[in-house]
Amino acid sequence: MAEARVSEEDLKQIFELFDTDGTGAIDEEELTFALKSLGYNKVTRNDIDEMMGDREPKLLDFDSFRDMVKGKMVEAGSPQEVKAAFKLFDTEGNGKISLLDLQKVSEIVEGTAGTAAFLEEVIKSADADGDGCLDFQEFEHAVTKYHKKSQ
């Protein structure tokens, strides 16, 4: 798989966010949450065991985490990445991204919820059927359109 466009700084912030005990290393549970935040929602116990390997104790420092994640990332804008991003934003798991979903993700990522007016505009700009939410097709269209503009 090709490497995603994720900066070293972004990975460092994700690592530090999930290094909840501040030791400079993440354990198996913290790794699971970090991978899920990156869109790897179907990570299994076997996957985690394989990633941790024979380490004792079962901890990853930042360099090991970075190398492992960069080796697993998919190309930005790929169908796999769009699906993973949709699942991340669909916090209720109902197949739609609502204003509440955007607020939850915004709060997690930025530490504060985005303004309601801005987030409403995000939905309105891509909401083709006018139901106030984004289904997968609307989300995919918006992401693809944005990705093409940014190239």
PDB file of C-alpha atoms in Angstrom, residues 15-143:
ATOM      1  CA  PHE A  15       0.932   9.280  19.745  1.00  0.00           C
ATOM      2  CA  GLU A  16       0.993  11.783  22.618  1.00  0.00           C
ATOM      3  CA  LEU A  17      -2.806  11.846  22.783  1.00  0.00           C
ATOM      4  CA  PHE A  18      -2.906   8.088  23.311  1.00  0.00           C
ATOM      5  CA  ASP A  19       0.151   7.894  25.568  1.00  0.00           C
ATOM      6  CA  THR A  20      -2.277   8.536  28.400  1.00  0.00           C
ATOM      7  CA  ASP A  21       0.182   7.780  31.166  1.00  0.00           C
ATOM      8  CA  GLY A  22       2.880  10.041  29.673  1.00  0.00           C
ATOM      9  CA  THR A  23       5.619   7.386  29.647  1.00  0.00           C
ATOM     10  CA  GLY A  24       6.762   8.033  26.065  1.00  0.00           C
ATOM     11  CA  ALA A  25       5.490   4.605  25.052  1.00  0.00           C
ATOM     12  CA  ILE A  26       2.067   3.174  24.306  1.00  0.00           C
ATOM     13  CA  ASP A  27       0.817  -0.178  25.474  1.00  0.00           C
ATOM     14  CA  GLU A  28      -1.497  -2.585  23.670  1.00  0.00           C
ATOM     15  CA  GLU A  29      -4.701  -0.852  24.766  1.00  0.00           C
ATOM     16  CA  GLU A  30      -3.389   2.594  23.838  1.00  0.00           C
ATOM     17  CA  LEU A  31      -2.218   1.250  20.455  1.00  0.00           C
ATOM     18  CA  THR A  32      -5.690  -0.136  19.778  1.00  0.00           C
ATOM     19  CA  PHE A  33      -7.301   3.277  20.413  1.00  0.00           C
ATOM     20  CA  ALA A  34      -4.638   5.092  18.354  1.00  0.00           C
ATOM     21  CA  LEU A  35      -5.178   2.798  15.362  1.00  0.00           C
ATOM     22  CA  LYS A  36      -8.945   3.172  15.593  1.00  0.00           C
ATOM     23  CA  SER A  37      -8.552   6.957  15.607  1.00  0.00           C
ATOM     24  CA  LEU A  38      -6.613   6.609  12.346  1.00  0.00           C
ATOM     25  CA  GLY A  39      -9.501   4.685  10.789  1.00  0.00           C
ATOM     26  CA  TYR A  40      -8.413   1.112  11.464  1.00  0.00           C
ATOM     27  CA  ASN A  41     -11.754   0.222  13.024  1.00  0.00           C
ATOM     28  CA  LYS A  42     -11.475  -3.526  12.493  1.00  0.00           C
ATOM     29  CA  VAL A  43      -8.161  -3.995  14.279  1.00  0.00           C
ATOM     30  CA  THR A  44      -8.236  -7.294  16.186  1.00  0.00           C
ATOM     31  CA  ARG A  45      -6.412  -8.640  19.208  1.00  0.00           C
ATOM     32  CA  ASN A  46      -4.334 -10.798  16.830  1.00  0.00           C
ATOM     33  CA  ASP A  47      -3.377  -7.679  14.823  1.00  0.00           C
ATOM     34  CA  ILE A  48      -2.189  -5.946  17.991  1.00  0.00           C
ATOM     35  CA  ASP A  49      -0.224  -9.013  19.106  1.00  0.00           C
ATOM     36  CA  GLU A  50       1.437  -9.189  15.689  1.00  0.00           C
ATOM     37  CA  MET A  51       2.341  -5.482  15.780  1.00  0.00           C
ATOM     38  CA  MET A  52       3.776  -5.730  19.278  1.00  0.00           C
ATOM     39  CA  GLY A  53       5.799  -8.794  18.332  1.00  0.00           C
ATOM     40  CA  ASP A  54       8.081 -10.288  20.961  1.00  0.00           C
ATOM     41  CA  ARG A  55       8.590  -7.033  22.859  1.00  0.00           C
ATOM     42  CA  GLU A  56       8.720  -7.302  26.618  1.00  0.00           C
ATOM     43  CA  PRO A  57       7.183  -5.267  28.041  1.00  0.00           C
ATOM     44  CA  LYS A  58       4.584  -4.853  25.318  1.00  0.00           C
ATOM     45  CA  LEU A  59       5.246  -1.148  24.622  1.00  0.00           C
ATOM     46  CA  LEU A  60       5.908   0.920  21.476  1.00  0.00           C
ATOM     47  CA  ASP A  61       7.969   4.095  21.529  1.00  0.00           C
ATOM     48  CA  PHE A  62       7.171   6.875  19.054  1.00  0.00           C
ATOM     49  CA  ASP A  63       9.699   5.771  16.415  1.00  0.00           C
ATOM     50  CA  SER A  64       8.293   2.231  16.360  1.00  0.00           C
ATOM     51  CA  PHE A  65       4.716   3.571  16.264  1.00  0.00           C
ATOM     52  CA  ARG A  66       5.551   5.948  13.387  1.00  0.00           C
ATOM     53  CA  ASP A  67       7.257   3.251  11.344  1.00  0.00           C
ATOM     54  CA  MET A  68       4.420   0.799  11.912  1.00  0.00           C
ATOM     55  CA  VAL A  69       1.652   3.279  11.058  1.00  0.00           C
ATOM     56  CA  LYS A  70       3.389   4.683   7.984  1.00  0.00           C
ATOM     57  CA  GLY A  71       3.795   1.146   6.704  1.00  0.00           C
ATOM     58  CA  LYS A  72       0.059   0.526   7.059  1.00  0.00           C
ATOM     59  CA  MET A  73      -1.384   3.792   5.787  1.00  0.00           C
ATOM     60  CA  VAL A  74      -3.182   3.972   2.445  1.00  0.00           C
ATOM     61  CA  GLU A  75      -2.906   6.717  -0.131  1.00  0.00           C
ATOM     62  CA  ALA A  76      -4.797   9.909   0.740  1.00  0.00           C
ATOM     63  CA  GLY A  77      -8.134  10.018  -1.031  1.00  0.00           C
ATOM     64  CA  SER A  78      -8.185   6.289  -1.774  1.00  0.00           C
ATOM     65  CA  PRO A  79     -11.502   4.440  -1.461  1.00  0.00           C
ATOM     66  CA  GLN A  80     -10.215   2.650   1.661  1.00  0.00           C
ATOM     67  CA  GLU A  81      -9.275   5.926   3.309  1.00  0.00           C
ATOM     68  CA  VAL A  82     -12.626   7.564   2.436  1.00  0.00           C
ATOM     69  CA  LYS A  83     -14.509   4.601   3.951  1.00  0.00           C
ATOM     70  CA  ALA A  84     -12.354   4.705   7.084  1.00  0.00           C
ATOM     71  CA  ALA A  85     -12.859   8.459   7.443  1.00  0.00           C
ATOM     72  CA  PHE A  86     -16.627   8.106   7.019  1.00  0.00           C
ATOM     73  CA  LYS A  87     -16.729   5.490   9.779  1.00  0.00           C
ATOM     74  CA  LEU A  88     -14.693   7.771  12.032  1.00  0.00           C
ATOM     75  CA  PHE A  89     -17.115  10.675  11.516  1.00  0.00           C
ATOM     76  CA  ASP A  90     -20.232   8.488  11.781  1.00  0.00           C
ATOM     77  CA  THR A  91     -19.983   8.369  15.566  1.00  0.00           C
ATOM     78  CA  GLU A  92     -23.522   7.027  15.973  1.00  0.00           C
ATOM     79  CA  GLY A  93     -22.890   4.217  13.477  1.00  0.00           C
ATOM     80  CA  ASN A  94     -26.138   4.880  11.609  1.00  0.00           C
ATOM     81  CA  GLY A  95     -24.677   5.411   8.140  1.00  0.00           C
ATOM     82  CA  LYS A  96     -25.085   9.196   8.290  1.00  0.00           C
ATOM     83  CA  ILE A  97     -22.892  12.045   9.495  1.00  0.00           C
ATOM     84  CA  SER A  98     -24.962  14.523  11.486  1.00  0.00           C
ATOM     85  CA  LEU A  99     -24.145  17.902  12.983  1.00  0.00           C
ATOM     86  CA  LEU A 100     -23.728  16.138  16.347  1.00  0.00           C
ATOM     87  CA  ASP A 101     -21.236  13.706  14.763  1.00  0.00           C
ATOM     88  CA  LEU A 102     -19.181  16.598  13.373  1.00  0.00           C
ATOM     89  CA  GLN A 103     -19.236  18.353  16.738  1.00  0.00           C
ATOM     90  CA  LYS A 104     -18.018  15.210  18.537  1.00  0.00           C
ATOM     91  CA  VAL A 105     -15.135  14.639  16.115  1.00  0.00           C
ATOM     92  CA  SER A 106     -14.238  18.331  16.105  1.00  0.00           C
ATOM     93  CA  GLU A 107     -14.053  18.290  19.894  1.00  0.00           C
ATOM     94  CA  ILE A 108     -11.812  15.214  19.908  1.00  0.00           C
ATOM     95  CA  VAL A 109      -9.481  16.481  17.176  1.00  0.00           C
ATOM     96  CA  GLU A 110      -9.319  20.145  18.102  1.00  0.00           C
ATOM     97  CA  GLY A 111     -10.072  19.952  21.816  1.00  0.00           C
ATOM     98  CA  THR A 112     -13.144  22.111  21.284  1.00  0.00           C
ATOM     99  CA  ALA A 113     -16.285  21.736  19.227  1.00  0.00           C
ATOM    100  CA  GLY A 114     -16.306  23.788  16.029  1.00  0.00           C
ATOM    101  CA  THR A 115     -18.880  26.533  15.846  1.00  0.00           C
ATOM    102  CA  ALA A 116     -22.334  25.253  15.029  1.00  0.00           C
ATOM    103  CA  ALA A 117     -22.671  27.703  12.126  1.00  0.00           C
ATOM    104  CA  PHE A 118     -19.447  26.509  10.489  1.00  0.00           C
ATOM    105  CA  LEU A 119     -20.273  22.824  10.946  1.00  0.00           C
ATOM    106  CA  GLU A 120     -23.814  23.376   9.643  1.00  0.00           C
ATOM    107  CA  GLU A 121     -22.290  24.986   6.543  1.00  0.00           C
ATOM    108  CA  VAL A 122     -20.013  21.965   6.075  1.00  0.00           C
ATOM    109  CA  ILE A 123     -23.052  19.677   6.009  1.00  0.00           C
ATOM    110  CA  LYS A 124     -25.172  22.042   3.908  1.00  0.00           C
ATOM    111  CA  SER A 125     -22.470  22.331   1.243  1.00  0.00           C
ATOM    112  CA  ALA A 126     -22.427  18.560   0.626  1.00  0.00           C
ATOM    113  CA  ASP A 127     -25.984  17.530   1.566  1.00  0.00           C
ATOM    114  CA  ALA A 128     -27.434  16.693  -1.860  1.00  0.00           C
ATOM    115  CA  ASP A 129     -30.725  15.249  -0.592  1.00  0.00           C
ATOM    116  CA  GLY A 130     -31.361  18.012   1.974  1.00  0.00           C
ATOM    117  CA  ASP A 131     -31.897  15.719   4.976  1.00  0.00           C
ATOM    118  CA  GLY A 132     -29.422  17.615   7.166  1.00  0.00           C
ATOM    119  CA  CYS A 133     -26.950  14.713   7.247  1.00  0.00           C
ATOM    120  CA  LEU A 134     -24.308  13.273   4.943  1.00  0.00           C
ATOM    121  CA  ASP A 135     -24.657   9.700   3.747  1.00  0.00           C
ATOM    122  CA  PHE A 136     -21.627   7.871   2.395  1.00  0.00           C
ATOM    123  CA  GLN A 137     -22.157   8.939  -1.228  1.00  0.00           C
ATOM    124  CA  GLU A 138     -22.449  12.627  -0.263  1.00  0.00           C
ATOM    125  CA  PHE A 139     -19.378  12.365   1.964  1.00  0.00           C
ATOM    126  CA  GLU A 140     -17.392  10.533  -0.727  1.00  0.00           C
ATOM    127  CA  HIS A 141     -18.344  13.142  -3.344  1.00  0.00           C
ATOM    128  CA  ALA A 142     -17.285  16.000  -1.044  1.00  0.00           C
ATOM    129  CA  VAL A 143     -13.976  14.353  -0.116  1.00  0.00           C
TER     130      VAL A 143
END
